[in-house]
Coordinates of C-alpha atoms and ligand atoms in Angstrom, one line a residue:
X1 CA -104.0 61.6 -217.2
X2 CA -104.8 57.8 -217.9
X3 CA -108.5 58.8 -218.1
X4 CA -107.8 61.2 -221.2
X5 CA -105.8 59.1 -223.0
X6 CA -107.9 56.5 -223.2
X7 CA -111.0 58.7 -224.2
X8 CA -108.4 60.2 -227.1
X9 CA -108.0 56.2 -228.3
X10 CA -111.6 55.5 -228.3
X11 CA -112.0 59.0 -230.8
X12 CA -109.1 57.5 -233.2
X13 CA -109.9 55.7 -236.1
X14 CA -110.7 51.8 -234.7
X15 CA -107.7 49.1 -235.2
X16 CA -108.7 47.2 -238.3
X17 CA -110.1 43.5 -237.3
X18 CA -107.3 40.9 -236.7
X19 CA -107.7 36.9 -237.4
X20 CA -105.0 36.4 -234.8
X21 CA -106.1 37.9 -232.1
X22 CA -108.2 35.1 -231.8
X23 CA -105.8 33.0 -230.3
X24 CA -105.5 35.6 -227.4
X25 CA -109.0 35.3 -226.8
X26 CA -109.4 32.1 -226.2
X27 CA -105.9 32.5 -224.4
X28 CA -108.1 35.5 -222.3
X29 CA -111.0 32.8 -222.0
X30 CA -109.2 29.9 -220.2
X31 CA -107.2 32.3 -217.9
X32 CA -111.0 33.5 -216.8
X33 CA -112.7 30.6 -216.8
X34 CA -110.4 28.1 -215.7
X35 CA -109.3 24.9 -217.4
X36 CA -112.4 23.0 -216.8
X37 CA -114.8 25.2 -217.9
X38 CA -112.9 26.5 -220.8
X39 CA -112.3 22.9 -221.9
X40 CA -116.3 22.3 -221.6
X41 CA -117.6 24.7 -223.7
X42 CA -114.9 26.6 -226.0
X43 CA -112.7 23.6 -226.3
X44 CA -114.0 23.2 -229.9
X45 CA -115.3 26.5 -230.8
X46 CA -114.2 27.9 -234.0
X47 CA -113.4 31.5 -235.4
X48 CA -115.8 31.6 -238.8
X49 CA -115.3 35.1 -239.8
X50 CA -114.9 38.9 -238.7
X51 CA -116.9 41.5 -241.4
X52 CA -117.7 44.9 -240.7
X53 CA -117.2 44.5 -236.6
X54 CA -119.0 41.6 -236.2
X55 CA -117.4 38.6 -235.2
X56 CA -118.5 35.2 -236.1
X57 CA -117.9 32.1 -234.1
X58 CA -119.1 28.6 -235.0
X59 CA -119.5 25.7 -231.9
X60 CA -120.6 21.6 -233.1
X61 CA -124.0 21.4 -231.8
X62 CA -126.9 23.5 -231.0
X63 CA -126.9 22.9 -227.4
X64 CA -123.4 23.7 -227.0
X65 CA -124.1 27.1 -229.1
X66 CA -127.4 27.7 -227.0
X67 CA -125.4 27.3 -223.5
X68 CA -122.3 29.5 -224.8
X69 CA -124.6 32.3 -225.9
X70 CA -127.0 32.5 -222.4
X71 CA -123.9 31.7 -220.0
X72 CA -120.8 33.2 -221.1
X73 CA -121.7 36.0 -223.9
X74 CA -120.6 38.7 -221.7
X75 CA -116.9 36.5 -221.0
X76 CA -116.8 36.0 -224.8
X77 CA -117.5 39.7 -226.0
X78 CA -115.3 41.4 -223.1
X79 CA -112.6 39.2 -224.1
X80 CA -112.6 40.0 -227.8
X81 CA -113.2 43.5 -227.3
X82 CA -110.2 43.4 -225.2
X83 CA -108.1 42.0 -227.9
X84 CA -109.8 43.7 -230.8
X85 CA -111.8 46.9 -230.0
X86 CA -113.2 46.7 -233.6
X87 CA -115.2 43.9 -232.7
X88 CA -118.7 45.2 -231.9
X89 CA -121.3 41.9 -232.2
X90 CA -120.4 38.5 -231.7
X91 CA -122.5 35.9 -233.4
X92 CA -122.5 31.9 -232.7
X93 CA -123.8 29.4 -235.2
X94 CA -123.6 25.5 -235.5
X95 CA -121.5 24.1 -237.2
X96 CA -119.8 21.0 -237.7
X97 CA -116.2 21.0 -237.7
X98 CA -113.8 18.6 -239.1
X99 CA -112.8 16.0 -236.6
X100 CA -109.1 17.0 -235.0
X101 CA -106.7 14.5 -237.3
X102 CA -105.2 13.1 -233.6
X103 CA -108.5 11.5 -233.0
X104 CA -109.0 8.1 -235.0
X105 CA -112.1 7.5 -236.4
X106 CA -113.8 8.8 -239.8
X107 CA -113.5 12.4 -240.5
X108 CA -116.7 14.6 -240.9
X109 CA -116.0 17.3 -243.2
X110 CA -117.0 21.0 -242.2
X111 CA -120.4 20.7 -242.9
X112 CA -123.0 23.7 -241.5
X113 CA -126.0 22.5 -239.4
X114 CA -129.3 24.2 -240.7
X115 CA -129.6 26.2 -237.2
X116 CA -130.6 30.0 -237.5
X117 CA -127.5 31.9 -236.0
X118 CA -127.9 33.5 -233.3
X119 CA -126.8 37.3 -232.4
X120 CA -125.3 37.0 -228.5
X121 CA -125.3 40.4 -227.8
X122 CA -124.5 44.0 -228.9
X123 CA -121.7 46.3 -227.7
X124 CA -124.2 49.0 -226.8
X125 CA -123.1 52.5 -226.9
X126 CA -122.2 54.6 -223.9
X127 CA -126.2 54.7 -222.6
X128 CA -126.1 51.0 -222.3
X129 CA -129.0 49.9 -220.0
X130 CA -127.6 50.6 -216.6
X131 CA -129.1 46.7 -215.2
X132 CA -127.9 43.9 -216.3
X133 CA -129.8 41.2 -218.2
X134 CA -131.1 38.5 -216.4
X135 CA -131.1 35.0 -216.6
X136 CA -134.4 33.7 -217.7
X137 CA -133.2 30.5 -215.4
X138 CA -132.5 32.0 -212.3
X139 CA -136.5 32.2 -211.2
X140 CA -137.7 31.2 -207.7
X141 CA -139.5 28.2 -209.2
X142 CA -136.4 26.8 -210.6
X143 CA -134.1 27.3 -207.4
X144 CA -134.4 24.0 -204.8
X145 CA -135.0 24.9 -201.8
X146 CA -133.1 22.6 -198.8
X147 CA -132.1 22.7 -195.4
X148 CA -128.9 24.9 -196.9
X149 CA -130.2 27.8 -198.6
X150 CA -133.9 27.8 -197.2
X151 CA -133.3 30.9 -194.8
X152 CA -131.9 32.8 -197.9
X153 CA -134.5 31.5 -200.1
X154 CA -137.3 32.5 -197.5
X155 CA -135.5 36.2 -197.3
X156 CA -135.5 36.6 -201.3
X157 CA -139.1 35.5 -201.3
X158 CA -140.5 37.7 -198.6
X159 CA -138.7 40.9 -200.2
X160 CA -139.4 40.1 -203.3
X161 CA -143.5 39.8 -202.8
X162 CA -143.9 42.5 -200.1
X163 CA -142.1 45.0 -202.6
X164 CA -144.7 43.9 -205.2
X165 CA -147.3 44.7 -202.7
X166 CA -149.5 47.3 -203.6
X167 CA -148.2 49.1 -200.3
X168 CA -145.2 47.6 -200.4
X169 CA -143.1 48.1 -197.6
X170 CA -139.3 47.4 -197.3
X171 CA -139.2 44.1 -194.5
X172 CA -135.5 44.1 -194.2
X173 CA -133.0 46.6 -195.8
X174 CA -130.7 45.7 -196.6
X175 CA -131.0 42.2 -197.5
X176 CA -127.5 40.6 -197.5
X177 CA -126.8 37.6 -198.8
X178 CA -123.6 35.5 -198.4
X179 CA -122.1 32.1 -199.3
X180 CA -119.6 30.8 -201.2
X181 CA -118.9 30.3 -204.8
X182 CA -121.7 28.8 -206.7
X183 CA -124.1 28.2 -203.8
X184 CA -127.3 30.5 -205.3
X185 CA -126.7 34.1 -205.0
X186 CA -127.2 35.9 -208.4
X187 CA -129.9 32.9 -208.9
X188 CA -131.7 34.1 -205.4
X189 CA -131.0 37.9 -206.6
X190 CA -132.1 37.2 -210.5
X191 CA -135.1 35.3 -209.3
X192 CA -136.4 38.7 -207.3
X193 CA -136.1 40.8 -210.0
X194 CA -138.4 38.5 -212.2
X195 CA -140.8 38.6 -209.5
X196 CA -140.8 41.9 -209.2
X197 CA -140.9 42.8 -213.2
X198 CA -144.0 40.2 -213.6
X199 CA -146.0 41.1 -210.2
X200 CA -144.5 45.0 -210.0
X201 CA -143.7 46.2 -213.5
X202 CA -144.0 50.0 -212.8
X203 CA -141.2 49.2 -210.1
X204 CA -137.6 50.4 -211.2
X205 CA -135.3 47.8 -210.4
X206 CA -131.8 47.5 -210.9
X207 CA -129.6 44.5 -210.7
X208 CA -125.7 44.8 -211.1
X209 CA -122.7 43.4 -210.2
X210 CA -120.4 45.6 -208.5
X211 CA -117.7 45.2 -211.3
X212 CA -119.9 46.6 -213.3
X213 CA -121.1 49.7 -210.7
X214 CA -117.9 50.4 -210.7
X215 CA -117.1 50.2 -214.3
X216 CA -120.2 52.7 -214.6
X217 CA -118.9 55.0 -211.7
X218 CA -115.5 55.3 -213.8
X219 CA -116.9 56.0 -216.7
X220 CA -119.4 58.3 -215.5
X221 CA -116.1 60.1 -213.9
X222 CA -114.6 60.2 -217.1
X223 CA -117.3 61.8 -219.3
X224 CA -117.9 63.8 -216.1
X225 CA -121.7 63.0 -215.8
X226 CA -121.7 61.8 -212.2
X227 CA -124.1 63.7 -211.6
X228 CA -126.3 61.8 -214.2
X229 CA -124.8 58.4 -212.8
X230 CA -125.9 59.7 -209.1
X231 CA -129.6 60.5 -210.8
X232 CA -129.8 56.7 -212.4
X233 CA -129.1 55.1 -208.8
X234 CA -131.3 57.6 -207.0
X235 CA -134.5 56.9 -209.0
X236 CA -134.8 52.8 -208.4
X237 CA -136.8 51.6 -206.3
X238 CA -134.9 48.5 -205.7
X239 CA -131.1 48.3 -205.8
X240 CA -129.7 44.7 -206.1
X241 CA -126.1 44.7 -206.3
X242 CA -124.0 41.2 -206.7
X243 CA -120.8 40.2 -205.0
X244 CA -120.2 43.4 -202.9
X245 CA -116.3 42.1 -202.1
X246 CA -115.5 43.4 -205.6
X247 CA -116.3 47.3 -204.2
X248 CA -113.5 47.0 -201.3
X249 CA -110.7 48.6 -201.5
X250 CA -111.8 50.7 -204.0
X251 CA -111.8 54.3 -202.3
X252 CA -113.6 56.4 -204.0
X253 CA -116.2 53.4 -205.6
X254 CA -116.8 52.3 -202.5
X255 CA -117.4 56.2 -200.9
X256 CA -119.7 56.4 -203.9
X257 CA -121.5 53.6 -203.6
X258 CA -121.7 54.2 -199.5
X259 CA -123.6 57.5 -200.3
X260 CA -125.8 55.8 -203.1
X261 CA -126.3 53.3 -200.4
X262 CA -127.8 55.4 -197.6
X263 CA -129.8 57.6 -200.4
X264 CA -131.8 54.9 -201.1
X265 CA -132.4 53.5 -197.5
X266 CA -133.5 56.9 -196.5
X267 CA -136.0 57.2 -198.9
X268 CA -137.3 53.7 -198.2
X269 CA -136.1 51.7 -201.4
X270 CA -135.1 48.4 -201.2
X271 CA -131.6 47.2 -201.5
X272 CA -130.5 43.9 -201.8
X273 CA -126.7 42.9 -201.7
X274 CA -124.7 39.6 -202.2
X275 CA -121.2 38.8 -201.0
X276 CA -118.8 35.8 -200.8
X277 CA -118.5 36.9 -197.1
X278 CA -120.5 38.2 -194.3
X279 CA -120.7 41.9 -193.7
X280 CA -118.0 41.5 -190.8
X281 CA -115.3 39.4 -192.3
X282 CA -115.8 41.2 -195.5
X283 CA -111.7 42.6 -196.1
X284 CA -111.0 46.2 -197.5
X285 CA -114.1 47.5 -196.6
X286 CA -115.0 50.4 -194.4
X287 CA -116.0 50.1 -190.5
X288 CA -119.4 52.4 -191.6
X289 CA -119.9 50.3 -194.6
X290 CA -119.4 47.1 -193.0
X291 CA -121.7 48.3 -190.3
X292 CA -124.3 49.4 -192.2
X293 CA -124.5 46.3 -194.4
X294 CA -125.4 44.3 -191.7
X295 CA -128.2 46.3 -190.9
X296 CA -130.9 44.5 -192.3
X297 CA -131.1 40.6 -192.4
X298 CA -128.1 39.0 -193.0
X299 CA -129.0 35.5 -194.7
X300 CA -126.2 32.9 -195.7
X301 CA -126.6 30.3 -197.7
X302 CA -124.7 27.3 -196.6
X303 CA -122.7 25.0 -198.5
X304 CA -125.0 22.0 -200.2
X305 CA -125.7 19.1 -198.4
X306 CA -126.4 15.6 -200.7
X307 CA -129.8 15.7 -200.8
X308 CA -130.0 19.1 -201.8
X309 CA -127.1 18.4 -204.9
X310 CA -129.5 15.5 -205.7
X311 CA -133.2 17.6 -205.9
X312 CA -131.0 19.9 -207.6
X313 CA -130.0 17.4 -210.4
X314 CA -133.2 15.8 -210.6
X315 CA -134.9 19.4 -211.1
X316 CA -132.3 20.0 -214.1
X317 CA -132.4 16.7 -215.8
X318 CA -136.1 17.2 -215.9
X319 CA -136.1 20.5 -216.9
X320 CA -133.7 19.6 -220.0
X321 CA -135.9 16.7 -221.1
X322 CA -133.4 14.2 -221.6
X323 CA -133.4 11.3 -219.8
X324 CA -130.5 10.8 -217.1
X325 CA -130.4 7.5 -214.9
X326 CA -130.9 8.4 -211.3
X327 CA -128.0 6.5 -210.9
X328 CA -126.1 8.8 -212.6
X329 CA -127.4 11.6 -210.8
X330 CA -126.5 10.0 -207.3
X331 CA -123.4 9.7 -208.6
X332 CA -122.5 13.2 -209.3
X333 CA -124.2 14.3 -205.9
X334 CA -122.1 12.0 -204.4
X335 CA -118.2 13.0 -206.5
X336 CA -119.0 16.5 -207.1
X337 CA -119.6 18.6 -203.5
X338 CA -118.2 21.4 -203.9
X339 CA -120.7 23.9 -206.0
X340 CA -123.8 24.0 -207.9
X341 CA -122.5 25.5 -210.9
X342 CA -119.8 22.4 -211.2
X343 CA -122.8 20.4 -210.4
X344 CA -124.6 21.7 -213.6
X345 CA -121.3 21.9 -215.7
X346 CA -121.2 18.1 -215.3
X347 CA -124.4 18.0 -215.6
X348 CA -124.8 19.6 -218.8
X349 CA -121.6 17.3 -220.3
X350 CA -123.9 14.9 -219.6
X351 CA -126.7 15.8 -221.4
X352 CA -124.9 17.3 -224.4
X353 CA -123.7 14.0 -224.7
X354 CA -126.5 12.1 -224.2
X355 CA -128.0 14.3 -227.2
X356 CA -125.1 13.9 -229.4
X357 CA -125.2 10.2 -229.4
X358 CA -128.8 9.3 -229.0
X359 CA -128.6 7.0 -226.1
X360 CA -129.1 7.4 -222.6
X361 CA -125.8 7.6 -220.6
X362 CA -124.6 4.4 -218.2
X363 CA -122.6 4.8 -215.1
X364 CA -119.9 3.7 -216.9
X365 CA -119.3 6.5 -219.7
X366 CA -120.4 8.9 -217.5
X367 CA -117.4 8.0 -215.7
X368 CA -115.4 8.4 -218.6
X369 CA -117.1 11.6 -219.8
X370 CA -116.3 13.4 -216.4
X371 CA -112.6 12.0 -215.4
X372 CA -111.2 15.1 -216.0
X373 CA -113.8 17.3 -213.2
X374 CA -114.1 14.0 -211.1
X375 CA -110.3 13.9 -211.0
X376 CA -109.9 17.3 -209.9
X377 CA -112.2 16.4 -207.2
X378 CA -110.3 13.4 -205.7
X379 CA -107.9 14.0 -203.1
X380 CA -105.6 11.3 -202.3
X381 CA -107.4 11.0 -199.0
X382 CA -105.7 7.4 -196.8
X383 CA -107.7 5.5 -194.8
X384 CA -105.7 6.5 -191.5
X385 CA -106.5 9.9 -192.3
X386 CA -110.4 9.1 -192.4
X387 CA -110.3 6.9 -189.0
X388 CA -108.7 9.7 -186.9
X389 CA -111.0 12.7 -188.4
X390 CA -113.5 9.8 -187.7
X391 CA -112.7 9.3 -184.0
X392 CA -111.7 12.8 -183.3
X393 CA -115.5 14.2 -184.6
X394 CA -117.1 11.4 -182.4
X395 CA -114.5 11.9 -179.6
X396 CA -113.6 8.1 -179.3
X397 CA -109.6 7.0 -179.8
X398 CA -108.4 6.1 -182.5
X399 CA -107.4 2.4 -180.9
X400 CA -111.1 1.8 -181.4
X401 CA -111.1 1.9 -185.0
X402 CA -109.4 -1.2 -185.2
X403 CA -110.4 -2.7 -181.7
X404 CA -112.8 -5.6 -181.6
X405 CA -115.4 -4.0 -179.2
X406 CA -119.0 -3.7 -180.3
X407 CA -120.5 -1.1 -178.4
X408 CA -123.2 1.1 -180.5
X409 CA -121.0 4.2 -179.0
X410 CA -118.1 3.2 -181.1
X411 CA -119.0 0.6 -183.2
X412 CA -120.7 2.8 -185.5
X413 CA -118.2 5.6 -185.8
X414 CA -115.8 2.6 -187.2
X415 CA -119.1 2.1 -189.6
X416 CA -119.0 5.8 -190.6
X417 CA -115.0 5.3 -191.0
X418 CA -115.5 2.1 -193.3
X419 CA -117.9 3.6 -195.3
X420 CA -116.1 6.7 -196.1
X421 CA -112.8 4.5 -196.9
X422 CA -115.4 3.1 -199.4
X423 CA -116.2 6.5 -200.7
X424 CA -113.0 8.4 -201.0
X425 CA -110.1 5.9 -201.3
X426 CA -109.3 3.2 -204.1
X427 CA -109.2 0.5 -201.6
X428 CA -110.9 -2.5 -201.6
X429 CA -113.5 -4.3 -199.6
X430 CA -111.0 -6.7 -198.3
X431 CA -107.8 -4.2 -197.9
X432 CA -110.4 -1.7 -196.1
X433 CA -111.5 -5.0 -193.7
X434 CA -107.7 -5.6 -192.7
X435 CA -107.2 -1.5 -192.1
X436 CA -109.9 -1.8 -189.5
X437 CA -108.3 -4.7 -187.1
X438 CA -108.5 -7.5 -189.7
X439 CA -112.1 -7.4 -190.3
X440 CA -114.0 -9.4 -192.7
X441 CA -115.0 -7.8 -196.3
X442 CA -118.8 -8.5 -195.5
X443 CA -118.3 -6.4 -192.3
X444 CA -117.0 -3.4 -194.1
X445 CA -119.7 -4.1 -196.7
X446 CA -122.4 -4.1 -194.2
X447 CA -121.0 -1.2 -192.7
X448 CA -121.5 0.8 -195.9
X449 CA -124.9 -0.9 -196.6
X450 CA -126.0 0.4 -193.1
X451 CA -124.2 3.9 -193.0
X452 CA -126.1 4.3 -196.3
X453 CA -129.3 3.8 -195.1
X454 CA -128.8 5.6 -192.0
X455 CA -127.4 9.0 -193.4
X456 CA -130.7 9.2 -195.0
X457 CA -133.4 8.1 -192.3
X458 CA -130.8 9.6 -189.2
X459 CA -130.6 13.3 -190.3
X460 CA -127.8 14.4 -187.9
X461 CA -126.2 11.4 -188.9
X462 CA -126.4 12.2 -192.3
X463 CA -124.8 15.6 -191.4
X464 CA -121.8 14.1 -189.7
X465 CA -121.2 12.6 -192.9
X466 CA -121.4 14.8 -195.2
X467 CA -119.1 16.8 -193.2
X468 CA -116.6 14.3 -192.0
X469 CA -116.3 14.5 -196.4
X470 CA -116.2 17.5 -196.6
X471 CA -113.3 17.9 -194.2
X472 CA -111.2 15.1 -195.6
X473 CA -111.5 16.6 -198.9
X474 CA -110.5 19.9 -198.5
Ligands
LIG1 P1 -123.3 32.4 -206.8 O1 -123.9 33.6 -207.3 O2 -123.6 32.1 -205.4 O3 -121.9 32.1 -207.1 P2 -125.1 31.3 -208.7 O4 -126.4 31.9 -208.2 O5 -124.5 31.8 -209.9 O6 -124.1 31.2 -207.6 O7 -125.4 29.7 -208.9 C1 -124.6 28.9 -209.7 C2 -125.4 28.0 -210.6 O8 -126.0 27.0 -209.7 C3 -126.5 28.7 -211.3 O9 -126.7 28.1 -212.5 C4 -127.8 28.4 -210.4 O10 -128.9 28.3 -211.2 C5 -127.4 27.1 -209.8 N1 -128.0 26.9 -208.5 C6 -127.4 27.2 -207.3 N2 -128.2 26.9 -206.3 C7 -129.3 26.3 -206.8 C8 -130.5 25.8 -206.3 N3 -130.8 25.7 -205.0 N4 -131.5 25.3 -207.2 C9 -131.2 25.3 -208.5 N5 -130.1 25.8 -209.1 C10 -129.2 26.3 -208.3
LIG2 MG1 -122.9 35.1 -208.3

């Protein structure tokens, strides 16, 4: 069978390291990550070396090393291992490379940065910890907590410090939580283990994604110590396991993990479980499992409103200690919408450039810095496009957008119509004024002004908004 063959490859003698498997790799990478990531942080990384299983990988600048190694060690070594078994440690340092000969400008030679190296990780052996590191980030003081995500964030909280109780009792089990891409829930889920391990040490606690319960299941199967693997589940006192949509379909994972599953609630422990979807629309997944997830308190966390991609920049730009112009941050709240981690990607761009050059960023070159993301996040949106979404959501017709009647009732949809041509088109003041019945460029200008103004003080305004933008952009 498939299982004893590849248990017969990992006893032969290991392939010798290749140099050119390296190209795969980062071939592996960019598949994984996508083009924008991959462009961010391994566009300029550099093989240095492989000796004696370990591989050696060089990146410009210390920040771009430091952010490699604590966000995508685990992408970087999987994908070399895959390529080259032989490969067993994986190493980063900085150093300058020579400038790529398309680019004008003088050419640095290869010169090494006086930075100690850094060690990312270790292929363990087969007892690798069973939980997963944690990110040092992901704590409850560093999550910002808005209207979006403060029912999820309230949830984490309350299991996290009732567990540490001394008689801890288990409020809601399970805890579910569910959103989409990028929204908080491995920073929600990471942040209640570090409460736990600082307030509730003695605690066993066990966080996990489900690729990897299930990568643990198999290989428990094949060195036929499920029984062992049953044992390791069986003796935590909090189970935390991340995006649960991986575990469907998966027959006998998901039986598994089902049994592991009511174990655990029986005997009171606490289990915590994130998803892309909610317990019900969750596909490939078993009526008594679906059912049973949805048990406890099911918590979402909604997609990010402005205000909350704005506290959320602010918090990071402080936390980094470089200084970003809040005009800078406004602008990214306001171009990049659709997830946090995006959010920080740009982010981060930004401050890895602000370090490398020594000045604080303008408008401007952040403009240029981010064309690439900011592209991707610009669809050709038209302005008759925007006035019907516009007078559908406030149920007026869409002769009204260009009518000359002033009435509050529609007057300021067209407002909320003019601003958004502002926002997501090309068009100028005066080309806007003459889509909306030949108005004046000082009337669509104080329509922006005023929407502005309002989708701050006038909360359900606001909301309208931000979803009338959401909608034309997707
Ligand atoms: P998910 O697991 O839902 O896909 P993550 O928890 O991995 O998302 O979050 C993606 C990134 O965004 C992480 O770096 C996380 O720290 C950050 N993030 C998400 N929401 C917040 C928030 N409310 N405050 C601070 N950082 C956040
Ligand atoms: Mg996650």
């Amino acid at each position: 069978m498939a299982i004893h063959a590849t248990v017969k490859s990992r006893i032969s003698a290991e392939p010798e390291a290749k140099v050119d498997d390296w190209s795969r790799v980062l071939k592996r990478l960019r598949a994984e990550l996508g083009e924008t990531a991959f462009r961010s942080w391994f566009q300029e990384i550099r093989l240095e070396r492989i000796e004696d299983g370990e591989g050696v990988v060089s990146l410009p600048t210390r920040f771009l090393r430091n952010w490699v190694a604590t966000h995508y060690a685990d992408k970087l070594i999987a994908a070399w291992r895959a390529e080259n078994p032989a490969v067993r440690r994986v190493t980063i340092i900085v150093a300058l490379h020579a400038a790529p000969p398309a680019r004008q400008g003088s050419a640095a030679p290869a010169a090494p940065v006086p930075a100690a190296p850094i060690p990312i990780a270790e292929i363990g052996d087969d007892r690798a910890q069973l939980s997963a590191p944690l990110d040092p980030r992901f704590t409850f003081a560093n999550f910002v907590v808005g209207k979006p995500n403060e029912l999820a964030n309230a949830a984490a909280r309350r299991v996290a410090e009732t567990f540490s109780a001394p008689l801890h009792s288990v409020p809601f089990n399970p805890l579910f939580l569910y959103g989409g891409v990028g929204l908080g829930k491995t920073h929600l889920m990471h942040a209640i283990a570090w409460y736990v391990r600082t307030h509730a040490p003695q605690r066993k606690v066990i966080y996990l994604s489900a690729e990897k319960f299930m990568y643990q299941f198999i290989r428990a199967l094949r060195y036929r110590s499920t029984m062992d693997f049953k044992e390791q589940f069986r003796s935590v006192d909090l189970l935390m396991i991340d995006d649960v949509q991986f575990i469907s379909g998966k027959d006998s994972t998901q039986e598994e993990f089902f049994h592991t599953f009511n174990a655990l609630v029986d005997q009171n422990r606490q289990i915590v479980i994130s998803a892309d979807k909610s317990p019900s629309d969750l596909a490939g997944l078993e009526e008594r499992m679906r059912s049973r997830l949805g048990w406890g308190l099911v918590a979402d966390l909604h997609p990010t409103t402005y205000e909350l991609r704005l506290g959320i920049l602010h918090a990071k730009a402080e936390a980094s200690g470089v200084k970003v112009p809040d005009k800078v941050l406004e602008f990214l709240a306001h171009k990049i919408s659709s997830n946090v981690r995006e959010l920080e990607g740009a982010l981060n761009r930004i401050i890895a450039h602000t370090q490398l050059v020594g000045r604080v960023i303008t408008l401007e070159s952040a403009h240029e810095l981010l064309h690439d993301l900011l592209r991707a996040h610009e669809r050709h949106v038209t302005i008759d496009e925007i006035q019907k979404k516009v007078a559908e959501h406030f149920n007026i017709k869409m002769a009204e957008m260009t009518s000359a009647r002033r009435a509050r009732i529609v007057a300021r949809p067209r407002q909320v119509a003019m601003y958004l041509a502002k926002q997501l088109t090309p068009r100028s003041l005066p080309e806007i004024g003459r889509k909306f019945g030949g108005r004046d460029h000082t009337t669509v200008m104080h329509a922006c002004k005023k929407i502005e103004e309002l989708t701050v003080a006038d909360r359900a305004l606001g909301e309208d908004v931000e979803l009338l933008r959401r909608m034309l952009l997707s």
